Short mmCIF file of C-alpha atoms and ligand atoms in Angstrom, two decimals:
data_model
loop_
_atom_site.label_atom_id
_atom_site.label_comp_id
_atom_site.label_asym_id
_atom_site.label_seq_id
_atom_site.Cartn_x
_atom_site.Cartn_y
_atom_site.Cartn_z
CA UNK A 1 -29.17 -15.26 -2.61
CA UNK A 2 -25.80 -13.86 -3.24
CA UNK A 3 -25.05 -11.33 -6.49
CA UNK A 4 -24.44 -13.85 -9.40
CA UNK A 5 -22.98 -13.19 -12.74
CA UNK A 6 -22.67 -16.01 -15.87
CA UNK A 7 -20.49 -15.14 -18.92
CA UNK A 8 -20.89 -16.38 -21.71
CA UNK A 9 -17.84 -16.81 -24.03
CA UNK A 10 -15.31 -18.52 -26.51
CA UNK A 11 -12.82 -18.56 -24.10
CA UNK A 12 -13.98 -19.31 -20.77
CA UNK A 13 -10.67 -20.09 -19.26
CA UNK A 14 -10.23 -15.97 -19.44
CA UNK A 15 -12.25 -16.14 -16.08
CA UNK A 16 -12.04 -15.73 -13.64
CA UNK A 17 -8.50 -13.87 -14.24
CA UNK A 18 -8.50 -10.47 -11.91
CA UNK A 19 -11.53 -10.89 -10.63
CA UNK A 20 -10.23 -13.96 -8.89
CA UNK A 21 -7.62 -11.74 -6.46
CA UNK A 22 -8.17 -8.32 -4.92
CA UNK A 23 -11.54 -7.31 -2.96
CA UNK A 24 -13.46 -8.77 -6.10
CA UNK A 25 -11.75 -12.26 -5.48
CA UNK A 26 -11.98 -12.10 -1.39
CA UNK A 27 -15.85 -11.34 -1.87
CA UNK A 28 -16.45 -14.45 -4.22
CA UNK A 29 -14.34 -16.86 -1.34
CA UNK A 30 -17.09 -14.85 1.15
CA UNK A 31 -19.91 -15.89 -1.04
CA UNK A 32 -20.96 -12.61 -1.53
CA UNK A 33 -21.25 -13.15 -5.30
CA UNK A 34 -20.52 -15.81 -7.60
CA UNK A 35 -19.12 -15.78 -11.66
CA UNK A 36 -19.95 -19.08 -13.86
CA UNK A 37 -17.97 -18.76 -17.56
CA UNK A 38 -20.17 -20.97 -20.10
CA UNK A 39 -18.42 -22.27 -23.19
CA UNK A 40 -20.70 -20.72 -25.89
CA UNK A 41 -19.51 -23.75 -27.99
CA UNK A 42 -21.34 -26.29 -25.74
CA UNK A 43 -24.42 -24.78 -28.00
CA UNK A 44 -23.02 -25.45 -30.71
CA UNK A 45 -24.68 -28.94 -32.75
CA UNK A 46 -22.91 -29.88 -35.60
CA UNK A 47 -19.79 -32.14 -35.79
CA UNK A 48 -17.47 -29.34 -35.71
CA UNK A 49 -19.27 -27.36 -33.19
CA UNK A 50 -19.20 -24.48 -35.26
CA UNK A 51 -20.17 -21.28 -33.92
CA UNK A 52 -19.76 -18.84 -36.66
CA UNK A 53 -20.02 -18.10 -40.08
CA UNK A 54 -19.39 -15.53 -43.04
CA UNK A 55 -20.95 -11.89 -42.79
CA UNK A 56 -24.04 -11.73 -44.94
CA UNK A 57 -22.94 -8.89 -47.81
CA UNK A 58 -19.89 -9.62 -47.32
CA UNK A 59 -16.95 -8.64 -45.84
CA UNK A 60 -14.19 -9.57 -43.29
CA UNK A 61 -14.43 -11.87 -40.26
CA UNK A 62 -16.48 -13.85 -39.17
CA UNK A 63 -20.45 -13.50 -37.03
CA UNK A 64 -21.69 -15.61 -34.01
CA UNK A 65 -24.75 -17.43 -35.64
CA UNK A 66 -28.17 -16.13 -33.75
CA UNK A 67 -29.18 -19.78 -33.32
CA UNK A 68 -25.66 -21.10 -31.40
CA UNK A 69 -26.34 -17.82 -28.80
CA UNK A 70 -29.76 -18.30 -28.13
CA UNK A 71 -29.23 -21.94 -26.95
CA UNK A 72 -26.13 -20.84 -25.34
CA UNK A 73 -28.53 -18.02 -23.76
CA UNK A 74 -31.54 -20.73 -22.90
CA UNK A 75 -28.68 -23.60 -20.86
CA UNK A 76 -27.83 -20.12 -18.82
CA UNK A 77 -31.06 -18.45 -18.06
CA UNK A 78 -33.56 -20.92 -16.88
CA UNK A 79 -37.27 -19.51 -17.19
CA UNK A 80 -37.60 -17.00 -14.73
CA UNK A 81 -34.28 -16.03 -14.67
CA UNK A 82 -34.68 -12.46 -13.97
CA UNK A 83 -31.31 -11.14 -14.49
CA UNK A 84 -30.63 -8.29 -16.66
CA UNK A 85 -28.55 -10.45 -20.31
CA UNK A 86 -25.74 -7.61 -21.25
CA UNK A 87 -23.79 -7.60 -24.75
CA UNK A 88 -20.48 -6.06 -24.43
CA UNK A 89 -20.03 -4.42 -27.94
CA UNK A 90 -18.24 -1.38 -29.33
CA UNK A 91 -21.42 -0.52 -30.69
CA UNK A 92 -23.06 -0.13 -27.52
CA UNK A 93 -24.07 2.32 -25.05
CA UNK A 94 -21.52 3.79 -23.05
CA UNK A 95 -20.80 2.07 -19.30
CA UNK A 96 -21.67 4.40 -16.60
CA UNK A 97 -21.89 4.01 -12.97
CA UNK A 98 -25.62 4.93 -13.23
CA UNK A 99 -25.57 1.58 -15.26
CA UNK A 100 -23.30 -0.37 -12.87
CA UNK A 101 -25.63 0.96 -9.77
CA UNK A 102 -28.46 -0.53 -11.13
CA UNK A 103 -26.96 -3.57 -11.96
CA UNK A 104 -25.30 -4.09 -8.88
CA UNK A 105 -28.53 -3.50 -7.23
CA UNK A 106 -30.35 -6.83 -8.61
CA UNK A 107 -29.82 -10.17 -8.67
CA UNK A 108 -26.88 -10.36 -10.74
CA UNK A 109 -26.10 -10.09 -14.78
CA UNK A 110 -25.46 -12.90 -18.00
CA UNK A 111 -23.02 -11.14 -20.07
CA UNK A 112 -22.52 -12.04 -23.56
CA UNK A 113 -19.09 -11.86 -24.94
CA UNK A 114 -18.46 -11.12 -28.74
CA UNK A 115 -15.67 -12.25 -30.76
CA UNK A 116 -14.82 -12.38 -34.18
CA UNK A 117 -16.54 -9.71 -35.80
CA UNK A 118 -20.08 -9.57 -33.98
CA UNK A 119 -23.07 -11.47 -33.14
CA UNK A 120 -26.04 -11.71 -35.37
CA UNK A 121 -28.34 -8.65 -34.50
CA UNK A 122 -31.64 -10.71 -34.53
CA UNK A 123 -30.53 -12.77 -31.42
CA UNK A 124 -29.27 -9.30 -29.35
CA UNK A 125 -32.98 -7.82 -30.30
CA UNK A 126 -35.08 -11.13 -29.56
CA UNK A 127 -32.89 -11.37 -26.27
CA UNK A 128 -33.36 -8.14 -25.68
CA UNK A 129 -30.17 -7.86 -24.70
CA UNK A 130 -28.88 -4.59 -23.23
CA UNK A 131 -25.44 -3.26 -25.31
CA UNK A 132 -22.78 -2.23 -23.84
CA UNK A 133 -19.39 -0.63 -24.55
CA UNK A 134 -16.46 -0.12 -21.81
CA UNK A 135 -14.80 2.88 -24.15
CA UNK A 136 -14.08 4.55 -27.55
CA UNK A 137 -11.84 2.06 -28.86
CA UNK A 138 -11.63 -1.83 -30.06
CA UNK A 139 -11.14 -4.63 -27.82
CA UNK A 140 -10.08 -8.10 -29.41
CA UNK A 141 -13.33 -9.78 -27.75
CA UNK A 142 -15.61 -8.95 -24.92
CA UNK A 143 -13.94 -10.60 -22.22
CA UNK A 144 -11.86 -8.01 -21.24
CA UNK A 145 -15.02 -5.84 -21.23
CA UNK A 146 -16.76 -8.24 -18.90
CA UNK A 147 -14.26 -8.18 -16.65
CA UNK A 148 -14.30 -4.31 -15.95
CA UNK A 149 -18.02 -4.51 -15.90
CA UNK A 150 -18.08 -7.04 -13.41
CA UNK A 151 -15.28 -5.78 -11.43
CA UNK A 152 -17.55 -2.04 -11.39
CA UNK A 153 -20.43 -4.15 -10.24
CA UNK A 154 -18.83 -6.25 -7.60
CA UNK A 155 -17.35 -3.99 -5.67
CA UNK A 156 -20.72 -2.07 -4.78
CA UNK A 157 -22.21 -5.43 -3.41
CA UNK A 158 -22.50 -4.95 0.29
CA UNK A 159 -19.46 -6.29 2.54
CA UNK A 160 -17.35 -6.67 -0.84
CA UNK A 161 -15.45 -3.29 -0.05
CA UNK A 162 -13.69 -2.77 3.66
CA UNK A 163 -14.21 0.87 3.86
CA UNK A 164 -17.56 1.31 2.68
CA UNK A 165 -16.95 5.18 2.61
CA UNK A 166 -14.58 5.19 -0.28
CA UNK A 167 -17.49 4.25 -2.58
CA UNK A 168 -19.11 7.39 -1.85
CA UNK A 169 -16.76 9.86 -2.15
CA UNK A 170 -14.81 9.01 -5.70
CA UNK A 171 -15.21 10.06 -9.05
CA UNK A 172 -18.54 9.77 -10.52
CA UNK A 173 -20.26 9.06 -7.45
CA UNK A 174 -21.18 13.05 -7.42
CA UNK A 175 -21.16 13.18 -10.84
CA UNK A 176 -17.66 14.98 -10.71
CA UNK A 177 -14.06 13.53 -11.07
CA UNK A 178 -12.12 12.88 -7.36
CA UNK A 179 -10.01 15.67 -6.13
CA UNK A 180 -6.25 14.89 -5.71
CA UNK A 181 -5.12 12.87 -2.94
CA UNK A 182 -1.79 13.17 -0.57
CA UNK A 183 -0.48 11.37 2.21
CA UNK A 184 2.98 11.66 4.27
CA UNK A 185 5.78 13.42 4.17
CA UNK A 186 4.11 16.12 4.06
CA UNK A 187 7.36 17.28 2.28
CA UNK A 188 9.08 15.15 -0.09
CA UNK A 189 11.93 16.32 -1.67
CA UNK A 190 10.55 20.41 -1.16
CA UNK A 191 7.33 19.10 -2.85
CA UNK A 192 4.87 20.24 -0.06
CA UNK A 193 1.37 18.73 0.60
CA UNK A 194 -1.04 21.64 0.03
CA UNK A 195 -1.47 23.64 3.26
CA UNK A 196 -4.78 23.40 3.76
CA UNK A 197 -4.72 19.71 4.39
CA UNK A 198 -3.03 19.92 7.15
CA UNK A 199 -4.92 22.96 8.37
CA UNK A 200 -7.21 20.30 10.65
CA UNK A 201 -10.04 22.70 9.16
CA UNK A 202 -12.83 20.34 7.89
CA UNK A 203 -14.86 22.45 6.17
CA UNK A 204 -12.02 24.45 4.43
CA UNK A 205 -10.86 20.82 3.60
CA UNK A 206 -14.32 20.20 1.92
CA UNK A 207 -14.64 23.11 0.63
CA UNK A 208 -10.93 22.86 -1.16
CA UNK A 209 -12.11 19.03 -2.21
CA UNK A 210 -14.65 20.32 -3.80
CA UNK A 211 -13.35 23.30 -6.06
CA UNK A 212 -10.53 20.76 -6.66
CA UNK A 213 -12.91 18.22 -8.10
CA UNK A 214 -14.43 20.95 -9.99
CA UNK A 215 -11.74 22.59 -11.81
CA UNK A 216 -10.34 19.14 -12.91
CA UNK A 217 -13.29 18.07 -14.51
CA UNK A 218 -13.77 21.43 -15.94
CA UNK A 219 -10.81 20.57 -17.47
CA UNK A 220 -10.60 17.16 -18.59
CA UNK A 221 -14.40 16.11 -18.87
CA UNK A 222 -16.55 19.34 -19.81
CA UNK A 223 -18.58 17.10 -20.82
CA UNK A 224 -19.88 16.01 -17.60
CA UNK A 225 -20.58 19.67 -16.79
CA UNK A 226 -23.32 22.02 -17.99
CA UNK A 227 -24.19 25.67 -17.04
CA UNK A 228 -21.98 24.94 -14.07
CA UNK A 229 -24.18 21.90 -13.21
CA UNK A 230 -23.11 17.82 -12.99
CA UNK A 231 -24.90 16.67 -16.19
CA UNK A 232 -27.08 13.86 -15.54
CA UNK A 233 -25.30 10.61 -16.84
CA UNK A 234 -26.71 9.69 -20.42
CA UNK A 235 -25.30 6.07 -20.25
CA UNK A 236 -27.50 3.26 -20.91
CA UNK A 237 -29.84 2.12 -17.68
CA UNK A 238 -31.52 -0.54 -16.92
CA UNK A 239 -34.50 1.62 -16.04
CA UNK A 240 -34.65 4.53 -18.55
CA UNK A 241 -36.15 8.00 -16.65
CA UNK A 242 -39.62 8.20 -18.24
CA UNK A 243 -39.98 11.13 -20.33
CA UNK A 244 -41.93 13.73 -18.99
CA UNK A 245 -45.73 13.84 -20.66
N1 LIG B 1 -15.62 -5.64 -27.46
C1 LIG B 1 -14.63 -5.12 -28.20
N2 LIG B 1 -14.41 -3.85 -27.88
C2 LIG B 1 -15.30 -3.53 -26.90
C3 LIG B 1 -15.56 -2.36 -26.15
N3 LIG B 1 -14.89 -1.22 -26.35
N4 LIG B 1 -16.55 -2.41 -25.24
C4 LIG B 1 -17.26 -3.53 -25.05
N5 LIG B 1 -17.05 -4.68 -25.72
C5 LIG B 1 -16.08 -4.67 -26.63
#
């Protein structure tokens, strides 16, 4: 069985947009995954298919109603669907490639898209539904969101990338950001390629990669450093560590 993702979603003719060209795109003509967009409307069982309605307490916008998900959630995931159900919310967990690992790892993911101004908690908590945000800053829906989850996921599905070393060596896989990259002329325009990447010498090459990828995320993500360690990536999992007894 091949990696398969369903989204769920107001607007399923979003999908499946860039994740229909590129690598992502050439591994879903190979069959090495699959993406179905459900119209979160088709639950929907009044007249007017309505999906939403006003913010109990008030306020602006309008909330998907916890009844309209869960049926759109039940026509996705027949019993025994085993796949991880993922909200993609500002209000959720940070995305991190511990996350994506994992996910990419099992059978696939249903990912719920929010628009208007949320989805009724009861329905995320009865789903148990794993929340998820792609960054510090608002989206106009979770589609977008989706899409860079899915497109984080894809790519680590065997046979989906051509040079299957790349995944390894780029930012985050260690923990740290890359170090800078360079390729010919090694002069352009009396900006030189730094000398010790042409030196042939592999291990002074490493060794340069390595206090390069430092020092930049020294600076620009201290965060992912601690006492001069990688921190370990607090992002949501689908497998929490267990805490120590
Ligand atoms: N929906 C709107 N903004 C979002 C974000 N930052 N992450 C995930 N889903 C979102």
């Amino acid at each position: 069985m091949s990696w398969r993702a369903t989204v769920l979603t107001l607007f399923p003719g979003m999908f499946p947009g860039p994740l229909g060209a590129s690598l992502a795109g050439r591994g879903m003509e190979r069959g090495l995954w699959s993406l179905e967009a459900r119209d979160i409307r088709e639950a929907a069982t009044d007249r007017h298919r309505t999906v939403d309605d006003t913010p109990f307490g008030g306020g602006a916008g309008m909330v998907l109603r916890p009844d309209v998900v869960d049926a759109a959630v039940a026509a996705a995931m027949p019993e025994g669907d085993a796949r991880p159900l993922v909200f993609l919310t500002p209000r959720g967990t940070p995305l991190r490639q511990s996350l994506v690992r994992d996910l990419a790892a099992g059978p696939g993911a249903v990912l719920l898209c929010g628009r208007y101004e949320g989805v009724d908690q009861r329905v995320v908590e009865a789903r148990g539904m794993i929340e998820v945000s792609v960054g510090d800053y608002v989206l106009s829906g979770g589609e977008v969101a989706a899409m860079v989850l899915l497109d984080a996921c894809v790519r680590l599905i065997p046979g989906v990338m051509g040079a299957a070393e790349s995944a390894e060596e780029e930012s985050f896989a260690s923990g740290l950001l890359e170090y800078p990259h360079y390729t010919r002329p090694a002069d352009w325009g009396g900006l030189r390629v730094p000398e010790v990447l042409l030196s042939g010498h592999h291990a002074e090459v490493a060794r340069w990669r390595r206090a390069q990828s430092e020092a930049v995320t020294r600076e620009r993500r201290p965060d992912l450093i601690q006492d001069g360690r990688v921190v370990p990536s607090p992002g949501a999992a689908l497998h929490p560590a267990a805490s120590p007894a």
